[in-house]
Amino acid sequence: MRLEQRQRHNINDTTSSAGAAMANQADGTTKQPGLALELLVHGVGGTTPQAMLADPHLIQLTGDTVAGTYRRWHDRDAEENPERYRGDAVEEAYSWAGLTSGASGRALWLLLLPFMFANLAHWTRPAAPRTARAQGLYDIVVRVIAASLTALLTAAACEAALDLTAWQCAGTATCAAHHSWLGFLSAAHGGWWSQPGRRLALAALVPLGLVGLLWWLSHLTWTSYEAQRPAPDGNGPDAPPMEMPGFWYGMRMVRRLRMIHVAVGLLIVSLAVLLPALCYDRSTAGPLAALGWTLLGLLAVLTAGMLIALARSRRRESEQDDRPDPFALRHLHWAALALLVLVAGYAAWARDGWRSGGRLPGAGGTFAVLCLLQLALVLLLAAAAVLLLRSGPGRPAPAHRDPITVPGPDRPAPDGDVSFGGPDGPALRGLAGPATAMLGIGLGNLFTAGATVWAAQWLMGRGTLGVTLPGPPLLLTWHSSGVPVLAVLLALLLIGLLIRMARQKRDLEPEVNAAYETGTQVSATRTAQIAGVLARARLTDAGPVLIGAVAFLAFLLAGGSLAGALLSDRTPSLAAHAEPTIISYAATTLQSLGGWLVGAFAVALVGLGRTAYKQVATRRTVGVFWDIGTFWPRAAHPFAPPCYAERAVPDLDWRIRTWLAADPERRLVLSGHSQGTVLAAAAVWQLDPQTRARVALLTYGCPLQRLYGRFFPAFMGQDDLARLHRDAPYWRNLFRVTDPIGGPVRVPVPPGAQAVDAPPFVDPLVYDRDSEHPLPVPINAHSDYRADPGFTRERDVLLRQL
């Protein structure tokens, strides 16, 4: 098909625009346009270069095995023979699949979803001037929320290793007897390790190893992603954020945050080991109490230093920031490690008569304080978002939307159709940031509670929490018990969305028949199939409602669990013991199901991730959400999954600059699909104005307005897209109304000018079968845009306009 398209097009049969007009040379010959390149950028799903170029014989021009540019073998010397490509463009594919897929072990990154949501909260802020006072407040609150999630994860590891295992189970003869590997720690054994402080010091190696693992993963990805330097000659310091030269260079910020978060984790471990020993020394008025208080004071000083460092950490995007960090910050995590060593030695000191009983002192208070702090921070973040909304440009009046026109073979939709793709304006009325942060907190509480309750149930065997073993802090048990209730409410919400989709499908069936003029040849099955795809495509626009509802339920669950734990001072099953039988049974059932349900969710999450790396269909579905979450730099949480765009955008930027700089007559069409359109737009934003004027942008299946513009209005809002079109006027956007991801960009243009949004493609091309299509025509939805008959026509128009 590509060969036929090459043969059909001839530059002499077209009328060139002013930008590509032919000029007479001094010798009377006609000057031909320079070589044209179509640089393809794929979307989610890890499309291979061979599939992008429809050729198995390729040559790699730039990059490595992770990401790079490829051409067909017979196009390798196109620059030396430009006359072979008159009227066409050399196709070159940029593959970035290795940045987000690969070994199935990467599925474990899904367990860091709380960190990813915390990082996303930094980018989902409302649009407002950079000088607005609330910007600083918003930044600080997000960073503190991110640090609280690191503290929560470390506290969960401390709870499982120090409290449940070393303090409770090893201190109880019957529990230790059921786990032979705990024999040398058992209090009944009477060995050197049987003293509580020494058991705690040894068990502290588990959370310490977790913090070390997170540090290593962050450092490993930091050298592969953040260390990739963009082109040095970027735009000026007064440019919008996406055009700043340091936007995609977060090396210093991630390094700085990594040291702070490692210190946070180490301080939590120190606190978990220190408080039990200090409580015992204080109750016995022992001589070691003064040392314990001194260590607690040092911990408070380091905590204050950590908070100061968090408040002063801010991305500097106006330049590629390589400044060294202050001496105190560079050694903050080493100071925290030294304190942990001192605390471990203090706790391991011999103490006569010290026995472990009940829950670990300080554990319950730590989780309660963290939960209360996180809920207060979410409310404060919402207040900062409201202040940003008030200082911003204001919400535009909603545009009138006519019913969506389903295009058919003989009924094209109007040019620049804007009735598809969801409403305008920021998602959740500008409160997507607090909602995203609450999702991260909710997932953090979910994983923490589920893991600790599951560990307690495994350690005690067939016993009952609160009786056989005290179990984890009450707050975690209450969190876990609320998970089944949350699951039921979410199921009801999803059922409501499915019912809504079924109604839309029924309402769209007459529109489908009218679009394809089926007449007496109507097939109920085929009509229902097309209408079902159309209805599913509109389900994406309900995403903000779903996210807002889940965040609100997570806030209620956290607040209710905190109130229940503090007011009852018992586990849910014990608190409901004196209530009517049905309530008592319900509380016991919820408490029993909670831990296993969360464990099953975590296992299913990892299993889904492994399947996504092996199966293309699953990878495309999961990849939409994953690639959005990992597109943005790590500005708030250094342990979040790495940002692939910090490698991909500089790659594209360098390739475009260097290829165009070699010949002033060259032209380039940057052709992006799905998530590739976001990378393409980000690369064009990074170009200097002179280079940008020689680049045309062709986007299809584009989520720039439908997803990014709504959830990230401060960086890709309507004003940003309009400015991109002004700076790069050769832009055409293609979409289908069956596409669940892409849609129109709705960029305003002057009267009489060509719209950025082309009329939506017809999908499917014919209703069922005809003489030209003997087999049923597939519904492409988000795929195979380049196979559409109108694709090459739109691309060639852009080439002529350059």
Short mmCIF file of C-alpha atoms in Angstrom, two decimals, residues 302-681:
data_model
loop_
_atom_site.label_atom_id
_atom_site.label_comp_id
_atom_site.label_asym_id
_atom_site.label_seq_id
_atom_site.Cartn_x
_atom_site.Cartn_y
_atom_site.Cartn_z
CA LEU A 302 17.37 16.09 61.66
CA THR A 303 13.61 16.07 61.05
CA ALA A 304 13.59 19.87 61.13
CA GLY A 305 16.51 19.91 58.71
CA MET A 306 14.66 17.54 56.41
CA LEU A 307 11.57 19.77 56.39
CA ILE A 308 13.70 22.85 55.66
CA ALA A 309 15.38 21.01 52.78
CA LEU A 310 11.96 20.03 51.42
CA ALA A 311 10.72 23.61 51.59
CA ARG A 312 13.81 24.90 49.75
CA SER A 313 13.80 22.23 47.03
CA ARG A 314 12.30 23.59 43.86
CA ARG A 315 12.72 22.83 40.19
CA ARG A 316 14.67 25.42 38.24
CA GLU A 317 13.39 25.04 34.68
CA SER A 318 14.74 28.27 33.23
CA GLU A 319 18.17 26.65 32.92
CA GLN A 320 19.78 23.22 32.95
CA ASP A 321 20.52 23.16 36.64
CA ASP A 322 23.84 21.51 37.52
CA ARG A 323 24.59 23.43 40.71
CA PRO A 324 26.07 21.38 43.58
CA ASP A 325 23.88 20.92 46.61
CA PRO A 326 24.87 22.49 49.97
CA PHE A 327 27.16 20.48 52.22
CA ALA A 328 24.46 19.93 54.86
CA LEU A 329 22.01 18.53 52.32
CA ARG A 330 24.60 16.26 50.71
CA HIS A 331 25.23 14.66 54.10
CA LEU A 332 21.69 14.69 55.51
CA HIS A 333 21.05 11.04 54.74
CA TRP A 334 24.48 10.05 56.07
CA ALA A 335 23.68 11.86 59.31
CA ALA A 336 20.38 9.98 59.50
CA LEU A 337 22.21 6.68 58.95
CA ALA A 338 24.73 7.53 61.67
CA LEU A 339 21.85 8.30 64.03
CA LEU A 340 20.26 4.93 63.23
CA VAL A 341 23.51 3.17 64.14
CA LEU A 342 23.63 5.03 67.47
CA VAL A 343 19.97 4.23 68.16
CA ALA A 344 20.54 0.55 67.38
CA GLY A 345 23.45 0.46 69.81
CA TYR A 346 21.38 2.22 72.46
CA ALA A 347 18.46 -0.20 72.04
CA ALA A 348 20.75 -3.26 72.08
CA TRP A 349 22.25 -2.34 75.45
CA ALA A 350 21.44 -4.96 78.09
CA ARG A 351 18.44 -4.14 80.30
CA ASP A 352 17.37 -6.41 83.13
CA GLY A 353 13.71 -7.30 83.29
CA TRP A 354 12.70 -5.82 79.93
CA ARG A 355 9.97 -7.90 78.32
CA SER A 356 7.96 -7.20 75.20
CA GLY A 357 4.20 -7.15 75.57
CA GLY A 358 1.25 -5.65 73.73
CA ARG A 359 1.91 -3.53 70.65
CA LEU A 360 5.22 -1.82 69.98
CA PRO A 361 5.28 1.50 71.87
CA GLY A 362 4.83 4.44 69.52
CA ALA A 363 3.65 2.41 66.51
CA GLY A 364 -0.01 3.33 66.81
CA GLY A 365 0.74 6.99 67.38
CA THR A 366 3.04 7.13 64.34
CA PHE A 367 0.36 5.85 61.95
CA ALA A 368 -2.35 8.03 63.48
CA VAL A 369 -0.19 11.16 63.17
CA LEU A 370 0.71 10.29 59.58
CA CYS A 371 -2.96 9.75 58.65
CA LEU A 372 -4.11 12.96 60.29
CA LEU A 373 -1.25 14.89 58.67
CA GLN A 374 -2.05 13.52 55.21
CA LEU A 375 -5.74 14.39 55.44
CA ALA A 376 -4.88 17.91 56.60
CA LEU A 377 -2.36 18.27 53.76
CA VAL A 378 -4.95 17.25 51.16
CA LEU A 379 -7.30 19.93 52.45
CA LEU A 380 -4.46 22.46 52.40
CA LEU A 381 -3.59 21.43 48.85
CA ALA A 382 -7.22 21.96 47.85
CA ALA A 383 -7.06 25.44 49.36
CA ALA A 384 -3.88 26.19 47.39
CA ALA A 385 -5.56 24.96 44.19
CA VAL A 386 -8.54 27.26 44.81
CA LEU A 387 -6.16 30.20 45.28
CA LEU A 388 -4.44 29.33 42.01
CA LEU A 389 -7.80 29.15 40.25
CA ARG A 390 -8.68 32.62 41.50
CA SER A 391 -5.36 34.07 40.33
CA GLY A 392 -5.55 32.30 36.97
CA PRO A 393 -7.33 33.30 33.76
CA GLY A 394 -10.69 32.05 34.98
CA ARG A 395 -12.84 29.30 33.60
CA PRO A 396 -14.07 29.88 30.04
CA ALA A 397 -17.78 29.79 29.40
CA PRO A 398 -18.78 26.32 28.23
CA ALA A 399 -19.12 26.17 24.47
CA HIS A 400 -22.36 25.03 22.92
CA ARG A 401 -22.03 21.44 21.74
CA ASP A 402 -24.31 20.08 19.06
CA PRO A 403 -25.01 16.32 19.11
CA ILE A 404 -22.06 14.36 17.80
CA THR A 405 -22.29 13.71 14.08
CA VAL A 406 -21.33 10.15 13.18
CA PRO A 407 -19.52 10.44 9.83
CA GLY A 408 -20.38 8.02 7.08
CA PRO A 409 -19.00 7.33 3.59
CA ASP A 410 -21.41 9.85 2.05
CA ARG A 411 -21.97 12.01 5.14
CA PRO A 412 -18.72 13.59 6.33
CA ALA A 413 -18.77 15.58 9.53
CA PRO A 414 -18.16 19.34 9.25
CA ASP A 415 -14.57 20.59 9.08
CA GLY A 416 -13.16 21.21 12.54
CA ASP A 417 -15.95 19.29 14.29
CA VAL A 418 -15.59 20.03 18.01
CA SER A 419 -18.60 18.18 19.38
CA PHE A 420 -16.54 15.07 20.26
CA GLY A 421 -13.87 14.70 22.92
CA GLY A 422 -15.44 15.77 26.19
CA PRO A 423 -15.97 19.19 27.75
CA ASP A 424 -13.51 22.07 27.87
CA GLY A 425 -11.88 23.39 31.01
CA PRO A 426 -9.82 21.70 33.73
CA ALA A 427 -10.91 18.36 35.11
CA LEU A 428 -12.74 18.31 38.45
CA ARG A 429 -13.12 22.11 38.30
CA GLY A 430 -9.38 22.55 38.84
CA LEU A 431 -9.16 20.22 41.86
CA ALA A 432 -7.52 17.33 40.02
CA GLY A 433 -4.32 17.93 42.02
CA PRO A 434 -5.83 17.27 45.47
CA ALA A 435 -7.82 14.34 44.06
CA THR A 436 -4.68 12.80 42.57
CA ALA A 437 -2.79 13.28 45.83
CA MET A 438 -5.64 11.61 47.72
CA LEU A 439 -5.50 8.66 45.33
CA GLY A 440 -1.82 8.25 46.21
CA ILE A 441 -2.58 8.48 49.93
CA GLY A 442 -5.48 6.07 49.62
CA LEU A 443 -3.37 3.51 47.77
CA GLY A 444 -0.59 3.97 50.31
CA ASN A 445 -2.99 3.28 53.17
CA LEU A 446 -4.44 0.35 51.23
CA PHE A 447 -1.08 -1.33 50.66
CA THR A 448 0.15 -0.55 54.18
CA ALA A 449 -2.95 -1.84 55.95
CA GLY A 450 -3.31 -4.90 53.76
CA ALA A 451 0.33 -5.94 54.05
CA THR A 452 0.49 -5.56 57.83
CA VAL A 453 -2.87 -7.22 58.53
CA TRP A 454 -1.98 -10.07 56.18
CA ALA A 455 1.40 -10.46 57.92
CA ALA A 456 -0.31 -10.53 61.32
CA GLN A 457 -2.81 -13.15 60.18
CA TRP A 458 0.00 -15.28 58.77
CA LEU A 459 2.08 -15.06 61.95
CA MET A 460 -0.73 -15.93 64.35
CA GLY A 461 -2.16 -18.79 62.26
CA ARG A 462 -5.79 -19.51 63.16
CA GLY A 463 -5.99 -17.06 66.02
CA THR A 464 -7.91 -13.80 66.31
CA LEU A 465 -6.37 -10.35 66.01
CA GLY A 466 -6.48 -8.57 69.33
CA VAL A 467 -6.63 -11.89 71.23
CA THR A 468 -3.96 -14.32 70.02
CA LEU A 469 -1.69 -11.41 69.13
CA PRO A 470 -2.36 -7.71 69.65
CA GLY A 471 -1.82 -7.33 65.92
CA PRO A 472 -0.97 -4.16 64.00
CA PRO A 473 -2.04 -0.71 65.21
CA LEU A 474 -5.79 -0.33 65.36
CA LEU A 475 -5.82 2.27 62.58
CA LEU A 476 -4.37 -0.22 60.08
CA THR A 477 -6.94 -2.85 61.03
CA TRP A 478 -9.71 -0.29 60.54
CA HIS A 479 -8.22 0.73 57.18
CA SER A 480 -8.15 -2.89 56.07
CA SER A 481 -11.70 -3.54 57.28
CA GLY A 482 -13.01 -0.66 55.17
CA VAL A 483 -11.55 -2.03 51.94
CA PRO A 484 -14.47 -4.43 51.20
CA VAL A 485 -16.93 -1.57 51.68
CA LEU A 486 -14.88 0.58 49.31
CA ALA A 487 -14.79 -2.26 46.78
CA VAL A 488 -18.59 -2.58 46.84
CA LEU A 489 -19.08 1.17 46.37
CA LEU A 490 -16.64 1.21 43.45
CA ALA A 491 -18.41 -1.75 41.89
CA LEU A 492 -21.71 0.11 42.09
CA LEU A 493 -20.08 3.15 40.49
CA LEU A 494 -18.70 1.05 37.64
CA ILE A 495 -22.08 -0.61 37.14
CA GLY A 496 -23.62 2.84 36.84
CA LEU A 497 -21.09 3.79 34.15
CA LEU A 498 -21.78 0.57 32.26
CA ILE A 499 -25.52 1.23 32.37
CA ARG A 500 -24.89 4.72 31.03
CA MET A 501 -22.76 3.29 28.23
CA ALA A 502 -25.49 0.78 27.34
CA ARG A 503 -28.03 3.61 27.06
CA GLN A 504 -25.68 5.61 24.84
CA LYS A 505 -25.21 2.56 22.65
CA ARG A 506 -28.97 2.18 22.23
CA ASP A 507 -29.39 5.89 21.41
CA LEU A 508 -26.55 5.80 18.83
CA GLU A 509 -27.88 2.87 16.79
CA PRO A 510 -30.30 5.02 14.70
CA GLU A 511 -27.48 7.50 14.11
CA VAL A 512 -25.25 4.69 12.81
CA ASN A 513 -27.91 3.49 10.39
CA ALA A 514 -28.41 7.04 9.13
CA ALA A 515 -24.67 7.62 8.69
CA TYR A 516 -24.21 4.50 6.54
CA GLU A 517 -27.62 4.76 4.83
CA THR A 518 -28.28 1.11 5.54
CA GLY A 519 -31.90 1.19 4.41
CA THR A 520 -33.23 -2.33 4.08
CA GLN A 521 -29.72 -3.84 4.39
CA VAL A 522 -29.49 -3.10 8.09
CA SER A 523 -27.87 -5.72 10.32
CA ALA A 524 -28.80 -5.44 13.98
CA THR A 525 -25.55 -7.15 15.01
CA ARG A 526 -23.32 -4.88 12.91
CA THR A 527 -25.18 -1.74 13.96
CA ALA A 528 -24.90 -2.73 17.62
CA GLN A 529 -21.17 -3.42 17.16
CA ILE A 530 -20.47 0.02 15.71
CA ALA A 531 -22.71 1.78 18.23
CA GLY A 532 -20.97 -0.11 21.06
CA VAL A 533 -17.56 1.14 19.94
CA LEU A 534 -18.93 4.69 19.72
CA ALA A 535 -20.36 4.43 23.25
CA ARG A 536 -17.12 3.03 24.68
CA ALA A 537 -15.21 5.90 23.09
CA ARG A 538 -17.31 8.34 25.14
CA LEU A 539 -16.68 6.42 28.36
CA THR A 540 -13.25 8.08 28.61
CA ASP A 541 -14.89 11.44 29.23
CA ALA A 542 -16.36 10.06 32.47
CA GLY A 543 -12.82 9.57 33.82
CA PRO A 544 -12.77 12.76 35.93
CA VAL A 545 -16.03 11.75 37.62
CA LEU A 546 -14.58 8.33 38.46
CA ILE A 547 -11.32 9.79 39.77
CA GLY A 548 -13.13 12.37 41.87
CA ALA A 549 -15.49 9.76 43.33
CA VAL A 550 -12.65 7.38 44.22
CA ALA A 551 -10.64 10.18 45.83
CA PHE A 552 -13.65 11.31 47.86
CA LEU A 553 -14.36 7.74 49.03
CA ALA A 554 -10.69 7.30 49.95
CA PHE A 555 -10.83 10.49 52.04
CA LEU A 556 -13.96 9.28 53.83
CA LEU A 557 -12.44 5.85 54.45
CA ALA A 558 -9.25 7.32 55.91
CA GLY A 559 -11.16 9.77 58.08
CA GLY A 560 -13.65 7.14 59.23
CA SER A 561 -10.90 4.66 60.06
CA LEU A 562 -9.03 7.26 62.07
CA ALA A 563 -12.17 8.18 64.01
CA GLY A 564 -13.08 4.53 64.62
CA ALA A 565 -9.62 3.62 65.88
CA LEU A 566 -9.34 6.62 68.21
CA LEU A 567 -12.88 6.47 69.60
CA SER A 568 -13.25 2.72 70.10
CA ASP A 569 -9.65 1.81 70.95
CA ARG A 570 -10.46 -1.72 69.72
CA THR A 571 -10.45 -3.65 66.48
CA PRO A 572 -13.71 -3.51 64.46
CA SER A 573 -14.70 -7.07 65.41
CA LEU A 574 -14.17 -6.42 69.12
CA ALA A 575 -15.83 -3.01 68.95
CA ALA A 576 -18.95 -4.60 67.43
CA HIS A 577 -18.94 -7.62 69.77
CA ALA A 578 -21.78 -6.27 71.95
CA GLU A 579 -23.84 -5.10 68.96
CA PRO A 580 -26.63 -7.11 67.30
CA THR A 581 -25.52 -10.36 65.71
CA ILE A 582 -25.72 -9.17 62.12
CA ILE A 583 -23.53 -6.14 62.88
CA SER A 584 -21.05 -8.25 64.82
CA TYR A 585 -20.79 -10.82 62.03
CA ALA A 586 -20.46 -8.08 59.42
CA ALA A 587 -17.61 -6.39 61.31
CA THR A 588 -15.80 -9.70 61.80
CA THR A 589 -16.24 -10.61 58.13
CA LEU A 590 -14.99 -7.23 56.93
CA GLN A 591 -11.95 -7.47 59.20
CA SER A 592 -11.14 -10.98 57.98
CA LEU A 593 -11.62 -10.15 54.31
CA GLY A 594 -9.76 -6.86 54.32
CA GLY A 595 -6.18 -8.12 54.52
CA TRP A 596 -6.71 -10.93 52.03
CA LEU A 597 -8.56 -8.65 49.63
CA VAL A 598 -5.71 -6.14 49.60
CA GLY A 599 -3.18 -8.94 49.19
CA ALA A 600 -5.14 -10.29 46.24
CA PHE A 601 -5.29 -6.78 44.77
CA ALA A 602 -1.50 -6.39 45.01
CA VAL A 603 -0.90 -9.79 43.43
CA ALA A 604 -3.41 -9.03 40.66
CA LEU A 605 -1.73 -5.67 40.07
CA VAL A 606 1.67 -7.27 39.57
CA GLY A 607 0.10 -10.01 37.45
CA LEU A 608 -1.58 -7.40 35.27
CA GLY A 609 1.75 -5.65 34.85
CA ARG A 610 3.50 -8.86 33.82
CA THR A 611 0.72 -9.63 31.34
CA ALA A 612 0.97 -6.10 29.96
CA TYR A 613 4.63 -6.62 29.12
CA LYS A 614 3.89 -9.90 27.33
CA GLN A 615 0.60 -9.20 25.50
CA VAL A 616 0.23 -6.25 23.17
CA ALA A 617 -3.53 -5.82 23.69
CA THR A 618 -3.20 -5.66 27.48
CA ARG A 619 -0.15 -3.45 27.24
CA ARG A 620 -2.03 -0.92 25.14
CA THR A 621 -4.91 -0.77 27.62
CA VAL A 622 -2.72 -0.47 30.71
CA GLY A 623 -0.13 1.60 28.88
CA VAL A 624 -2.50 4.52 28.34
CA PHE A 625 -2.67 5.22 32.07
CA TRP A 626 0.90 4.17 32.81
CA ASP A 627 2.42 6.34 30.08
CA ILE A 628 0.44 9.37 31.26
CA GLY A 629 1.67 8.85 34.82
CA THR A 630 5.31 8.41 33.84
CA PHE A 631 5.40 11.13 31.18
CA TRP A 632 6.07 13.89 33.70
CA PRO A 633 9.43 14.42 35.45
CA ARG A 634 9.91 13.35 39.04
CA ALA A 635 9.36 16.73 40.66
CA ALA A 636 7.82 15.62 43.97
CA HIS A 637 8.78 12.01 44.64
CA PRO A 638 12.17 10.56 43.67
CA PHE A 639 11.01 6.95 44.12
CA ALA A 640 8.19 7.25 41.59
CA PRO A 641 8.60 5.30 38.33
CA PRO A 642 11.06 7.14 36.07
CA CYS A 643 10.04 9.70 33.48
CA TYR A 644 10.65 8.31 29.99
CA ALA A 645 10.07 11.72 28.39
CA GLU A 646 13.33 13.02 29.90
CA ARG A 647 15.04 10.68 27.46
CA ALA A 648 12.55 10.71 24.57
CA VAL A 649 11.97 14.47 24.23
CA PRO A 650 15.70 15.36 24.09
CA ASP A 651 16.18 12.52 21.59
CA LEU A 652 13.56 13.98 19.27
CA ASP A 653 14.79 17.52 19.86
CA TRP A 654 18.38 16.63 18.94
CA ARG A 655 17.34 14.65 15.87
CA ILE A 656 15.13 17.42 14.48
CA ARG A 657 17.72 20.14 15.09
CA THR A 658 20.70 18.29 13.63
CA TRP A 659 18.87 16.97 10.56
CA LEU A 660 17.43 20.37 9.60
CA ALA A 661 20.68 22.21 10.36
CA ALA A 662 22.56 20.18 7.73
CA ASP A 663 20.60 21.75 4.83
CA PRO A 664 18.44 24.91 4.92
CA GLU A 665 16.17 23.48 2.17
CA ARG A 666 15.08 20.44 4.15
CA ARG A 667 11.55 20.04 5.50
CA LEU A 668 10.30 17.82 8.30
CA VAL A 669 6.89 16.48 9.28
CA LEU A 670 6.79 15.26 12.87
CA SER A 671 4.14 12.55 12.73
CA GLY A 672 2.89 11.29 16.11
CA HIS A 673 0.24 8.80 17.16
CA SER A 674 -1.45 8.61 20.58
CA GLN A 675 1.15 9.22 23.30
CA GLY A 676 3.61 9.95 20.51
CA THR A 677 1.65 13.15 19.80
CA VAL A 678 2.41 14.36 23.32
CA LEU A 679 6.12 13.61 22.88
CA ALA A 680 6.04 15.32 19.47
CA ALA A 681 4.37 18.45 20.85
#
